[in-house]
PDB file of C-alpha atoms in Angstrom:
ATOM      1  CA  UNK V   1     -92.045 169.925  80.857  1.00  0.00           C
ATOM      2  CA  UNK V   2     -95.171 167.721  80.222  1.00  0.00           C
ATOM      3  CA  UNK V   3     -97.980 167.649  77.878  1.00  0.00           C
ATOM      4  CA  UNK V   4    -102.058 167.102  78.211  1.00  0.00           C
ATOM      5  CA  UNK V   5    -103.604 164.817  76.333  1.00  0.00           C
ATOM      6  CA  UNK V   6    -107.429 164.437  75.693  1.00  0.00           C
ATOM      7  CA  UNK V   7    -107.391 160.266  75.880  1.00  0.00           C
ATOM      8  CA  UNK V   8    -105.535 156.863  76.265  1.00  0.00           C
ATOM      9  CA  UNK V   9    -105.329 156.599  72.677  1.00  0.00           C
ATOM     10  CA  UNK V  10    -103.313 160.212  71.727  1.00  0.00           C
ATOM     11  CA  UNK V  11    -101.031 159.421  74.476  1.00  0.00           C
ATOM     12  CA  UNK V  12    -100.177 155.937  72.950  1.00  0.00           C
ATOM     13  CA  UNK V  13     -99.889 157.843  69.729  1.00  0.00           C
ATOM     14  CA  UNK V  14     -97.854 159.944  71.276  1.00  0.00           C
ATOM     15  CA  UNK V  15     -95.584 157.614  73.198  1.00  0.00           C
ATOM     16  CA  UNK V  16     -95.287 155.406  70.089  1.00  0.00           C
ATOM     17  CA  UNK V  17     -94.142 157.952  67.050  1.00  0.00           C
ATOM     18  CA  UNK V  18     -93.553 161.289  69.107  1.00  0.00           C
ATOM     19  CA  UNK V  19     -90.944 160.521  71.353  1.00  0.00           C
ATOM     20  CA  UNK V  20     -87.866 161.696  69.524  1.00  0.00           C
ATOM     21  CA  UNK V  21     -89.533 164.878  67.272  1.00  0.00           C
ATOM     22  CA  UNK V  22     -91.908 166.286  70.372  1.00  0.00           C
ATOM     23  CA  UNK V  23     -88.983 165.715  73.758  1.00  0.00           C
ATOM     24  CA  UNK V  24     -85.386 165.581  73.869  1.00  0.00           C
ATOM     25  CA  UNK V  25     -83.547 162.718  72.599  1.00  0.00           C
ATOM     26  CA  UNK V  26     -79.828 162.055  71.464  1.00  0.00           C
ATOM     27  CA  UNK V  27     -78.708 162.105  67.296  1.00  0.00           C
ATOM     28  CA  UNK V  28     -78.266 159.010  66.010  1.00  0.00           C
ATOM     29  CA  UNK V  29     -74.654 158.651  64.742  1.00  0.00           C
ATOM     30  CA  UNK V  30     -75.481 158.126  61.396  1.00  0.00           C
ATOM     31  CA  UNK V  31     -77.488 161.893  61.780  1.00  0.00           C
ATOM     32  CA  UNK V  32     -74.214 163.345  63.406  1.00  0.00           C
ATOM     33  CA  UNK V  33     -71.960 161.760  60.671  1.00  0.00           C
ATOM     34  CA  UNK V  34     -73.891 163.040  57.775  1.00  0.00           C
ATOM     35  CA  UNK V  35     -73.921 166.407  59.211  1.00  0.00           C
ATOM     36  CA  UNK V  36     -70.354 166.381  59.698  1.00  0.00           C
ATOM     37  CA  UNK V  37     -69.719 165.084  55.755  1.00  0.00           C
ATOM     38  CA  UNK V  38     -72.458 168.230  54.746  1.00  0.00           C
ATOM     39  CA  UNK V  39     -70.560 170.858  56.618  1.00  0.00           C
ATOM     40  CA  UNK V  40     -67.046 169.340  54.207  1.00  0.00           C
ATOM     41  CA  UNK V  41     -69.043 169.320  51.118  1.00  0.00           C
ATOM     42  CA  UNK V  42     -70.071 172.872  51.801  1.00  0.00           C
ATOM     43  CA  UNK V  43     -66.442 173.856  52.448  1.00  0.00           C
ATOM     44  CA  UNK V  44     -64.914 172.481  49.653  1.00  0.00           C
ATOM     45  CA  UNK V  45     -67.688 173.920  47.301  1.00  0.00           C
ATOM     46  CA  UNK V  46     -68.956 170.367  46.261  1.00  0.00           C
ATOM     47  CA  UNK V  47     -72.044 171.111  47.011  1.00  0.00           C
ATOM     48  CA  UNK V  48     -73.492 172.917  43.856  1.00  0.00           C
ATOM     49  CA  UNK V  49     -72.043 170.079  41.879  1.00  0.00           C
ATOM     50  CA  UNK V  50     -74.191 167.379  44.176  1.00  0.00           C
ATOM     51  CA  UNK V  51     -77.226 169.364  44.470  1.00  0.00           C
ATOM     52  CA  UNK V  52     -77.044 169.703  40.464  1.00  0.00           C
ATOM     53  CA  UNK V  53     -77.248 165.758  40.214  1.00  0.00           C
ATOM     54  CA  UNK V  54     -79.282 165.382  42.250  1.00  0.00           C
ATOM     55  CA  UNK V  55     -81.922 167.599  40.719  1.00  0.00           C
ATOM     56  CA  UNK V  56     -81.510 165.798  37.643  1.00  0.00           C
ATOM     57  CA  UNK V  57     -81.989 162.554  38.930  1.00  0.00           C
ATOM     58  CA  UNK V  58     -85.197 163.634  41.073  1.00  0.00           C
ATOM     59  CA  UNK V  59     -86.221 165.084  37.675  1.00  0.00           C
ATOM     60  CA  UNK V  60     -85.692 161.900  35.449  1.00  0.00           C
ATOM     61  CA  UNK V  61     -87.254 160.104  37.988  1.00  0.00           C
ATOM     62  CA  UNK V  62     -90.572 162.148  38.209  1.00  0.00           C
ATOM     63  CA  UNK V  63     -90.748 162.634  34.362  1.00  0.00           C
ATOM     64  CA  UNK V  64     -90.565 158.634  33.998  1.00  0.00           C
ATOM     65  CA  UNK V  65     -93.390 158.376  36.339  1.00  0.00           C
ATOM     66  CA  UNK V  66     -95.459 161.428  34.961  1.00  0.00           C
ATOM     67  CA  UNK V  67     -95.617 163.606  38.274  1.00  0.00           C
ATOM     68  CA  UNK V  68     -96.594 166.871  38.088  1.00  0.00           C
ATOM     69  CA  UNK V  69     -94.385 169.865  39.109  1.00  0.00           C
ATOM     70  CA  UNK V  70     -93.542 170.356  42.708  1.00  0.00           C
ATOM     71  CA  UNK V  71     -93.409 173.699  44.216  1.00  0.00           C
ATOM     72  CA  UNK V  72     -90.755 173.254  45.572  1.00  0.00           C
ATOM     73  CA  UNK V  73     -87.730 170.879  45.064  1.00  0.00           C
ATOM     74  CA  UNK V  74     -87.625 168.210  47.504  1.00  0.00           C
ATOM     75  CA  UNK V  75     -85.301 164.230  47.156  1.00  0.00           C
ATOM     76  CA  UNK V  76     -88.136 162.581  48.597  1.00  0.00           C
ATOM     77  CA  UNK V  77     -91.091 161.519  46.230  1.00  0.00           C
ATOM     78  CA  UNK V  78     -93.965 160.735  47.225  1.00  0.00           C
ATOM     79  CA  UNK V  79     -95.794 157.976  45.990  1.00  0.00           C
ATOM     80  CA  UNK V  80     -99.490 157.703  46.703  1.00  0.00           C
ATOM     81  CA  UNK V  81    -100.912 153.738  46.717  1.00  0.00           C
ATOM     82  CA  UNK V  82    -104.180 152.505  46.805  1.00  0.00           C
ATOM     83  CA  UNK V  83    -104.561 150.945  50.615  1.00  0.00           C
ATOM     84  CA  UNK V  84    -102.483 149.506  52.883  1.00  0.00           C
ATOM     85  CA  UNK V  85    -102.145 145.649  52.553  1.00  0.00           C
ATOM     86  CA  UNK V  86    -101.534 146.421  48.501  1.00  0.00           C
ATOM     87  CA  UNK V  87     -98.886 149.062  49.911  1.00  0.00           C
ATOM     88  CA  UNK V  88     -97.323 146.394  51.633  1.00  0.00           C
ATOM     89  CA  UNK V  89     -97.268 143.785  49.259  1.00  0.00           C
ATOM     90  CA  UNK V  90     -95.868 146.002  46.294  1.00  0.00           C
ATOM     91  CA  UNK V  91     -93.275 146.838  48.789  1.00  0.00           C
ATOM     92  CA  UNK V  92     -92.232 143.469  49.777  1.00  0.00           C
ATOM     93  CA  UNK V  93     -92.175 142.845  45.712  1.00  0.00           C
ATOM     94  CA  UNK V  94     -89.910 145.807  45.402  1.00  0.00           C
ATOM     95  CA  UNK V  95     -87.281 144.357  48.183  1.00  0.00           C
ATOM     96  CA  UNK V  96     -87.347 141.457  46.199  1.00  0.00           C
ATOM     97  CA  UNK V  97     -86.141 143.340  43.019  1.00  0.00           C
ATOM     98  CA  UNK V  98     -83.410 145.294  45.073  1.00  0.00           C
ATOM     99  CA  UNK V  99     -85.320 148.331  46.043  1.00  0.00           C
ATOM    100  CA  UNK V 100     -85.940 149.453  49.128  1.00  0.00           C
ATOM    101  CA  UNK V 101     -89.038 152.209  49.878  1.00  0.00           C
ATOM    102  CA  UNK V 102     -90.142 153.369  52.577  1.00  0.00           C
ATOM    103  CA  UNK V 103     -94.063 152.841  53.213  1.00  0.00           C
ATOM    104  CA  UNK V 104     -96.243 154.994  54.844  1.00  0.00           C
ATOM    105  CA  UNK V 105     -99.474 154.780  56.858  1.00  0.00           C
ATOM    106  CA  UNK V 106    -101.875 156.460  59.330  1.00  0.00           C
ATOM    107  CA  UNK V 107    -101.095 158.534  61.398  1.00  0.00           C
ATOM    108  CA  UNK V 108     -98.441 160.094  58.901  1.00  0.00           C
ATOM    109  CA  UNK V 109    -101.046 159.845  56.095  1.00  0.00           C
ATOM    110  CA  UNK V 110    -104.852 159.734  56.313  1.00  0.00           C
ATOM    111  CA  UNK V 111    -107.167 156.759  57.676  1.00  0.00           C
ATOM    112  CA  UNK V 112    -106.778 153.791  54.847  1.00  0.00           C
ATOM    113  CA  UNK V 113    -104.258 155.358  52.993  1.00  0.00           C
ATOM    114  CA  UNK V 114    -100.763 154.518  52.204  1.00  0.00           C
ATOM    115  CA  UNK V 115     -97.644 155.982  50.374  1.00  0.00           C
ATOM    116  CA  UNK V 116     -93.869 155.273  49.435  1.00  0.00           C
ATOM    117  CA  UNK V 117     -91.457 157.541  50.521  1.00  0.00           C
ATOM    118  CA  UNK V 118     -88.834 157.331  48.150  1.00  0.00           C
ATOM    119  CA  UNK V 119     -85.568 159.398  48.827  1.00  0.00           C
ATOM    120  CA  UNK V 120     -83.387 159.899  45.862  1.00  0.00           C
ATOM    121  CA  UNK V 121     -79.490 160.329  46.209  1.00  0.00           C
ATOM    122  CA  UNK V 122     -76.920 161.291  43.648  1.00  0.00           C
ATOM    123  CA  UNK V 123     -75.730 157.662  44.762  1.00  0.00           C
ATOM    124  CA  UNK V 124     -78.439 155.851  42.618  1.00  0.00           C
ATOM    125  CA  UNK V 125     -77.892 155.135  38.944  1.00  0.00           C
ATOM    126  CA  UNK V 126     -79.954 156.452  35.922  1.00  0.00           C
ATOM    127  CA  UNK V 127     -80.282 152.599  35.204  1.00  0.00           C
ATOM    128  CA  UNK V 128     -81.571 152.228  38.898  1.00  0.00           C
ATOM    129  CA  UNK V 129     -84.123 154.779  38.991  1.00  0.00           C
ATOM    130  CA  UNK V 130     -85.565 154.038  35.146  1.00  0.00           C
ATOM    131  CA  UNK V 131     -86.478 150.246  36.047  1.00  0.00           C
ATOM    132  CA  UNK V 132     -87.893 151.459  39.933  1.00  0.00           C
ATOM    133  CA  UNK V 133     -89.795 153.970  37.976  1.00  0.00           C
ATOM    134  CA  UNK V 134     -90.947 151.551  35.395  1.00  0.00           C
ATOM    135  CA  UNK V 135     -91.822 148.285  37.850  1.00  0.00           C
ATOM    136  CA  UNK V 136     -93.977 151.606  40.527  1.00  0.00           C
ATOM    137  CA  UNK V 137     -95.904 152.629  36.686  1.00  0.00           C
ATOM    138  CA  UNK V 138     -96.699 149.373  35.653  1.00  0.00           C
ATOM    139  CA  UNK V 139     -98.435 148.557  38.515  1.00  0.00           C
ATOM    140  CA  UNK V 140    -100.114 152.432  38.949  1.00  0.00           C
ATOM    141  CA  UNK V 141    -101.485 151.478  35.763  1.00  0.00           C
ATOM    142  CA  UNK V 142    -102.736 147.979  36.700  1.00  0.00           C
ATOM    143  CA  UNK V 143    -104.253 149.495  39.863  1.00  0.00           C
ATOM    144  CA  UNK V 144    -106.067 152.035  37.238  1.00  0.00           C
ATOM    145  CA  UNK V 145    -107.028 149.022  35.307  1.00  0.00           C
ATOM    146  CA  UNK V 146    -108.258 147.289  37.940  1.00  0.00           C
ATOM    147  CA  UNK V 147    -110.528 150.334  39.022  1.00  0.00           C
ATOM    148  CA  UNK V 148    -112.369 150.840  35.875  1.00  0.00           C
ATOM    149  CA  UNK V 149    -113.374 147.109  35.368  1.00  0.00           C
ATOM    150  CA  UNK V 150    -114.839 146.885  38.478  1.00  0.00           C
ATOM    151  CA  UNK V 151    -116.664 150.113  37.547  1.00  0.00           C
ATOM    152  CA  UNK V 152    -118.132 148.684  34.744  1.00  0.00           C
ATOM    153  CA  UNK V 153    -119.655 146.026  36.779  1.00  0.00           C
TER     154      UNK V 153
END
């Protein structure tokens, strides 16, 4: 197999984040593992009982921060931020305070733009996902804040 592309740059794009979704590549253990621990939860009939919690924890979690309805149901939430470098500093704040989140950039999002990825298990607390959801609003709100002063000026 092979694949065209149009200039230097797409390949390196291509090289860089494509490799293991776009040509054959091996499962990473961890991937083979928690398919393995799926296909017992779905034999034992555990299942219903995990996807339950878990729905309620991806729904405290998105009430606490406000988020509209999804769709459909998905663990990971995305959180949009405004720009990169404050995307990376919130997130290096975050690890600080025990949280890990994935961040986000181009070419997964638009051009200047930046998210958190968060994925939500039925391993995190109530307790855990209150004060994530509370430290991510406070500073939404600052970044709101922060917008309308500098309209005003």
């Amino acid at each position: 197999g092979g694949v065209l592309l149009p200039t230097e740059y797409a390949e390196k794009l291509v090289r860089f984040y494509g490799k293991t979704y776009a040509f054959s590549a091996t499962l990473e253990f961890s991937v083979i593992g928690a398919a393995l621990v799926s296909c017992q939860y779905h034999k034992n009939g555990k299942i219903k009982e995990y996807q339950k919690i878990l729905r309620q924890k991806v729904e405290l979690f998105r009430s606490l921060l406000s988020l509209p309805e999804l769709p459909i149901f998905t663990p990971i939430q995305i959180i949009d931020l405004p720009g990169i470098e404050t995307c990376k500093q919130f997130a290096l704040e975050l690890v600080e305070k025990g949280f890990f989140v994935s961040t986000v950039f181009f070419p997964v999002v638009a051009k200047d733009k930046a998210q958190f990825r968060i994925a939500i298990t039925i391993k995190h607390t109530d307790k855990e996902l209150t004060e994530l959801a509370s430290l991510i609003k406070k500073r939404l709100q600052s970044y709101t804040t922060e917008n309308a002063e500098q309209g005003k000026q």
